[in-house]
Tab-separated table of C-alpha atoms in Angstrom:
chain	number	residue	atom	x	y	z
A	27	MET	CA	3.250	-17.968	-2.515
A	28	GLN	CA	6.627	-16.798	-1.933
A	29	VAL	CA	7.526	-15.847	1.656
A	30	SER	CA	10.704	-13.892	2.422
A	31	LEU	CA	12.196	-12.172	5.167
A	32	TYR	CA	13.211	-8.583	4.983
A	33	ASN	CA	14.527	-6.873	8.261
A	34	ASP	CA	12.170	-9.012	10.589
A	35	ILE	CA	9.369	-8.303	8.162
A	36	PHE	CA	7.729	-11.311	6.375
A	37	ILE	CA	6.740	-10.488	2.905
A	38	LEU	CA	4.271	-12.692	1.432
A	39	ASP	CA	4.136	-12.521	-2.539
A	40	ASP	CA	1.823	-14.430	-4.872
A	41	GLY	CA	3.434	-12.616	-7.837
A	42	GLU	CA	0.765	-9.996	-8.160
A	43	VAL	CA	0.183	-8.456	-4.748
A	44	ARG	CA	2.142	-8.755	-1.610
A	45	GLU	CA	1.319	-8.632	2.161
A	46	PHE	CA	3.379	-7.710	5.214
A	47	LEU	CA	3.616	-9.732	8.462
A	48	PHE	CA	5.142	-8.414	11.606
A	49	LEU	CA	5.768	-10.550	14.896
A	50	SER	CA	5.951	-9.519	18.350
A	51	ARG	CA	6.238	-11.782	21.423
A	52	THR	CA	2.438	-11.786	21.726
A	53	THR	CA	0.707	-10.446	18.745
A	54	ALA	CA	1.264	-10.310	15.073
A	55	LEU	CA	0.411	-7.505	12.680
A	56	MET	CA	-0.915	-8.208	9.204
A	57	ILE	CA	-0.902	-5.568	6.594
A	58	ASP	CA	-3.429	-6.417	3.667
A	59	THR	CA	-4.791	-9.758	3.016
A	60	GLY	CA	-4.406	-10.503	-0.816
A	61	PHE	CA	-6.941	-11.871	-3.455
A	62	PRO	CA	-9.954	-14.043	-2.116
A	63	GLY	CA	-8.294	-17.255	-3.616
A	64	THR	CA	-4.905	-16.907	-2.034
A	65	HIS	CA	-6.152	-17.874	1.296
A	66	ILE	CA	-3.425	-15.851	3.023
A	67	ILE	CA	-4.278	-17.118	6.476
A	68	ASP	CA	-2.940	-20.786	5.542
A	69	VAL	CA	0.483	-19.042	4.658
A	70	VAL	CA	0.317	-16.935	8.086
A	71	ARG	CA	-0.538	-19.869	10.159
A	72	ARG	CA	2.616	-21.758	8.944
A	73	ILE	CA	4.504	-18.781	10.168
A	74	THR	CA	2.987	-17.972	13.677
A	75	SER	CA	0.089	-18.999	15.921
A	76	LEU	CA	-0.038	-15.448	17.635
A	77	PRO	CA	-3.183	-13.443	17.549
A	78	ILE	CA	-3.612	-11.377	14.479
A	79	THR	CA	-4.365	-8.004	13.909
A	80	VAL	CA	-5.143	-6.901	10.338
A	81	LEU	CA	-4.526	-3.418	8.890
A	82	LEU	CA	-5.362	-2.507	5.313
A	83	THR	CA	-3.579	0.078	3.268
A	84	HIS	CA	-6.782	0.523	1.456
A	85	GLY	CA	-9.749	-1.186	0.333
A	86	ASP	CA	-9.138	-2.447	-2.983
A	87	GLY	CA	-10.114	-6.261	-3.806
A	88	ASP	CA	-6.462	-7.410	-3.811
A	89	HIS	CA	-5.841	-6.065	-0.424
A	90	ARG	CA	-9.050	-7.023	1.384
A	91	GLY	CA	-9.692	-10.463	-0.345
A	92	GLY	CA	-8.647	-12.450	2.612
A	93	LEU	CA	-10.667	-10.732	5.336
A	94	CYS	CA	-13.334	-13.464	5.665
A	95	ASP	CA	-10.637	-15.540	7.439
A	96	PHE	CA	-9.720	-12.627	9.877
A	97	GLU	CA	-13.140	-11.478	10.591
A	98	GLU	CA	-11.931	-7.908	11.494
A	99	CYS	CA	-9.653	-5.314	10.465
A	100	TYR	CA	-8.548	-1.438	10.629
A	101	VAL	CA	-9.162	0.573	7.775
A	102	HIS	CA	-9.596	4.203	6.983
A	103	GLU	CA	-13.296	5.137	7.183
A	104	ARG	CA	-13.260	6.429	3.578
A	105	ASP	CA	-12.746	2.906	2.632
A	106	LYS	CA	-14.972	1.035	4.889
A	107	ASN	CA	-17.752	0.931	2.209
A	108	LEU	CA	-15.518	-1.531	0.421
A	109	ILE	CA	-15.354	-3.911	3.251
A	110	PRO	CA	-17.660	-6.970	3.477
A	111	SER	CA	-20.590	-6.315	5.904
A	112	ASP	CA	-19.698	-9.494	8.048
A	113	VAL	CA	-16.030	-7.972	8.778
A	114	GLN	CA	-15.888	-5.940	11.976
A	115	THR	CA	-13.961	-2.720	11.036
A	116	TYR	CA	-12.201	-0.237	13.125
A	117	ASN	CA	-11.194	3.262	11.994
A	118	ILE	CA	-7.442	4.097	11.405
A	119	ARG	CA	-6.694	7.749	10.808
A	120	GLN	CA	-3.959	10.397	10.361
A	121	GLY	CA	-1.409	10.641	13.161
A	122	GLU	CA	-2.333	7.313	14.919
A	123	TYR	CA	0.549	5.000	15.573
A	124	ILE	CA	0.827	1.197	15.065
A	125	ARG	CA	3.455	-0.863	16.894
A	126	ALA	CA	4.473	-4.114	15.144
A	127	GLY	CA	7.671	-5.918	16.679
A	128	LYS	CA	10.591	-3.510	16.368
A	129	TYR	CA	8.675	-1.059	14.200
A	130	CYS	CA	6.416	1.800	15.205
A	131	PHE	CA	4.400	3.029	12.199
A	132	GLU	CA	2.654	6.393	11.908
A	133	VAL	CA	-0.298	6.449	9.903
A	134	ILE	CA	-0.285	8.985	6.871
A	135	GLU	CA	-3.423	9.625	4.954
A	136	ILE	CA	-2.782	9.676	1.287
A	137	PRO	CA	-6.119	9.704	-0.643
A	138	GLY	CA	-6.047	9.443	-4.581
A	139	HIS	CA	-5.560	5.971	-5.606
A	140	THR	CA	-8.556	5.369	-3.061
A	141	PRO	CA	-10.231	7.766	-0.736
A	142	GLY	CA	-9.009	5.875	2.349
A	143	SER	CA	-5.501	4.979	1.117
A	144	ILE	CA	-3.003	5.222	3.854
A	145	ALA	CA	0.872	4.941	4.003
A	146	LEU	CA	2.807	3.718	7.275
A	147	LEU	CA	6.165	5.225	8.192
A	148	ASP	CA	8.456	4.191	10.710
A	149	ARG	CA	10.783	7.244	11.213
A	150	ARG	CA	13.285	5.404	13.255
A	151	HIS	CA	13.900	2.719	10.614
A	152	LYS	CA	13.274	5.345	7.692
A	153	LEU	CA	10.848	2.609	6.330
A	154	LEU	CA	7.546	3.447	4.222
A	155	ILE	CA	4.798	0.963	3.262
A	156	SER	CA	3.078	2.833	0.619
A	157	GLY	CA	0.376	0.348	-0.456
A	158	ASP	CA	-0.318	1.171	-4.162
A	159	THR	CA	0.455	4.808	-4.109
A	160	ILE	CA	4.147	4.584	-4.788
A	161	GLN	CA	5.465	1.787	-7.283
A	162	LYS	CA	7.055	1.442	-10.667
A	163	GLY	CA	3.585	0.830	-11.941
A	164	PRO	CA	1.302	0.438	-13.580
A	165	ILE	CA	-0.728	2.248	-10.870
A	166	TYR	CA	-4.446	1.995	-11.342
A	167	MET	CA	-5.960	5.588	-11.684
A	168	PHE	CA	-8.992	4.665	-13.634
A	169	GLY	CA	-12.633	4.237	-12.069
A	170	ASP	CA	-15.137	6.447	-10.165
A	171	ARG	CA	-12.913	6.340	-6.880
A	172	ARG	CA	-9.652	7.524	-8.170
A	173	ASP	CA	-8.632	11.214	-8.109
A	174	LEU	CA	-5.530	12.482	-9.876
A	175	ASN	CA	-5.432	15.561	-8.357
A	176	MET	CA	-5.818	14.373	-4.792
A	177	TYR	CA	-3.040	11.646	-5.719
A	178	ILE	CA	-0.767	14.181	-6.667
A	179	ARG	CA	-1.215	16.328	-3.550
A	180	SER	CA	-0.878	13.063	-1.269
A	181	LEU	CA	2.565	12.521	-3.132
A	182	LYS	CA	3.729	16.020	-2.421
A	183	LYS	CA	2.804	15.464	1.047
A	184	LEU	CA	4.943	12.296	1.304
A	185	TRP	CA	7.905	14.023	-0.314
A	186	LYS	CA	7.889	16.310	2.625
A	187	GLU	CA	8.758	13.458	4.659
A	188	LYS	CA	11.669	12.337	2.186
A	189	ASP	CA	14.448	12.833	4.965
A	190	ASP	CA	12.755	10.054	7.059
A	191	ILE	CA	12.421	7.656	4.192
A	192	ASP	CA	15.233	5.541	3.077
A	193	VAL	CA	13.270	2.404	1.856
A	194	ILE	CA	9.762	1.933	0.285
A	195	LEU	CA	7.934	-1.299	0.425
A	196	PRO	CA	5.088	-1.204	-2.272
A	197	SER	CA	2.352	-3.755	-2.664
A	198	HIS	CA	3.320	-4.551	-6.246
A	199	HIS	CA	6.146	-4.800	-8.642
A	200	GLU	CA	9.910	-4.199	-7.697
A	201	TYR	CA	10.899	-3.635	-4.062
A	202	PRO	CA	12.685	-2.048	-2.216
A	203	LEU	CA	12.419	1.379	-3.531
A	204	SER	CA	14.151	4.427	-2.550
A	205	HIS	CA	12.524	7.792	-1.548
A	206	GLU	CA	13.230	9.128	-4.963
A	207	TYR	CA	10.358	7.132	-6.380
A	208	ILE	CA	8.060	9.539	-4.512
A	209	GLU	CA	9.315	12.308	-6.559
A	210	TYR	CA	9.316	10.162	-9.749
A	211	CYS	CA	5.405	9.565	-9.256
A	212	ILE	CA	4.924	13.179	-8.706
A	213	GLU	CA	6.658	14.064	-12.063
A	214	ASP	CA	5.003	11.516	-14.180
A	215	ALA	CA	1.453	12.024	-12.572
A	216	ILE	CA	1.735	15.619	-13.287
A	217	ALA	CA	2.639	14.786	-16.803
A	218	LEU	CA	-0.469	12.624	-16.880
A	219	LYS	CA	-2.593	15.335	-15.469
A	220	ASN	CA	-1.289	17.655	-18.189
A	221	GLY	CA	-1.887	15.467	-21.048
A	222	GLU	CA	1.655	14.947	-21.951
A	223	LEU	CA	1.821	11.194	-21.897
A	224	GLN	CA	0.832	8.945	-24.708
A	225	GLY	CA	-1.912	6.316	-23.861
A	226	THR	CA	-2.430	2.818	-25.533
A	227	LEU	CA	-5.657	0.937	-25.213
A	228	HIS	CA	-5.438	-1.928	-22.404
A	229	PRO	CA	-6.477	-5.276	-23.949
A	230	ARG	CA	-8.636	-6.186	-21.211
A	231	LEU	CA	-9.311	-3.501	-18.850
A	232	PRO	CA	-11.394	-0.229	-19.588
A	233	CYS	CA	-8.571	2.134	-19.608
A	234	LYS	CA	-5.454	3.167	-21.361
A	235	GLU	CA	-1.713	2.580	-20.314
A	236	TYR	CA	0.327	5.825	-20.033
A	237	LYS	CA	4.019	5.274	-19.632
A	238	GLY	CA	5.964	8.130	-18.070
A	239	LYS	CA	9.634	8.600	-17.739
A	240	TYR	CA	9.947	6.507	-14.447
A	241	ILE	CA	6.093	5.225	-13.846
A	242	SER	CA	3.209	3.827	-15.841
A	243	PHE	CA	-0.390	4.436	-15.095
A	244	TYR	CA	-3.824	2.845	-16.135
A	245	ALA	CA	-5.957	5.803	-16.422
């Protein structure tokens, strides 16, 4: 597990997925918890002994995997069914604000990758934490819970906020990204919807990989 510091944000990266840790004087905010085997709590406790609040960008297994060590989390209600029953959940929804150290994040609902996906936008620092919705890819868009049309609508919703976004921190692949990647995702997702991208069978997953001009998708 590699730990780096980016503008007072601890970024915890195991090479496959990353989590974000924010510290204030009295509490800590953990965004996502990684895979089950990562034991992210051990890494976090080497950084801080403060009480920890966990917030999920969405409920996929590589983001909720460490919840058993935290016992409770905030998650959008449309992804609550993915959370283990022994974890106490609290709803998070559009327009709410989460304070984390010097940051104040506005919750933006961006369904598509999952029904309960959210993004977190700090307008003062022009920083967006995007979960899996914006990244260079591959972005997972196969399976019963994915909705490409809704994903495109959510991207267009985020594009309206572009003037308040300079930096995007995604959960996978390269970071930071500029706000242009919202437009790149829109362009290539529309091409995917219109059947304009060539797909190749994935060697292990039940999907094809579609490579757009900027972004790739598993669908």
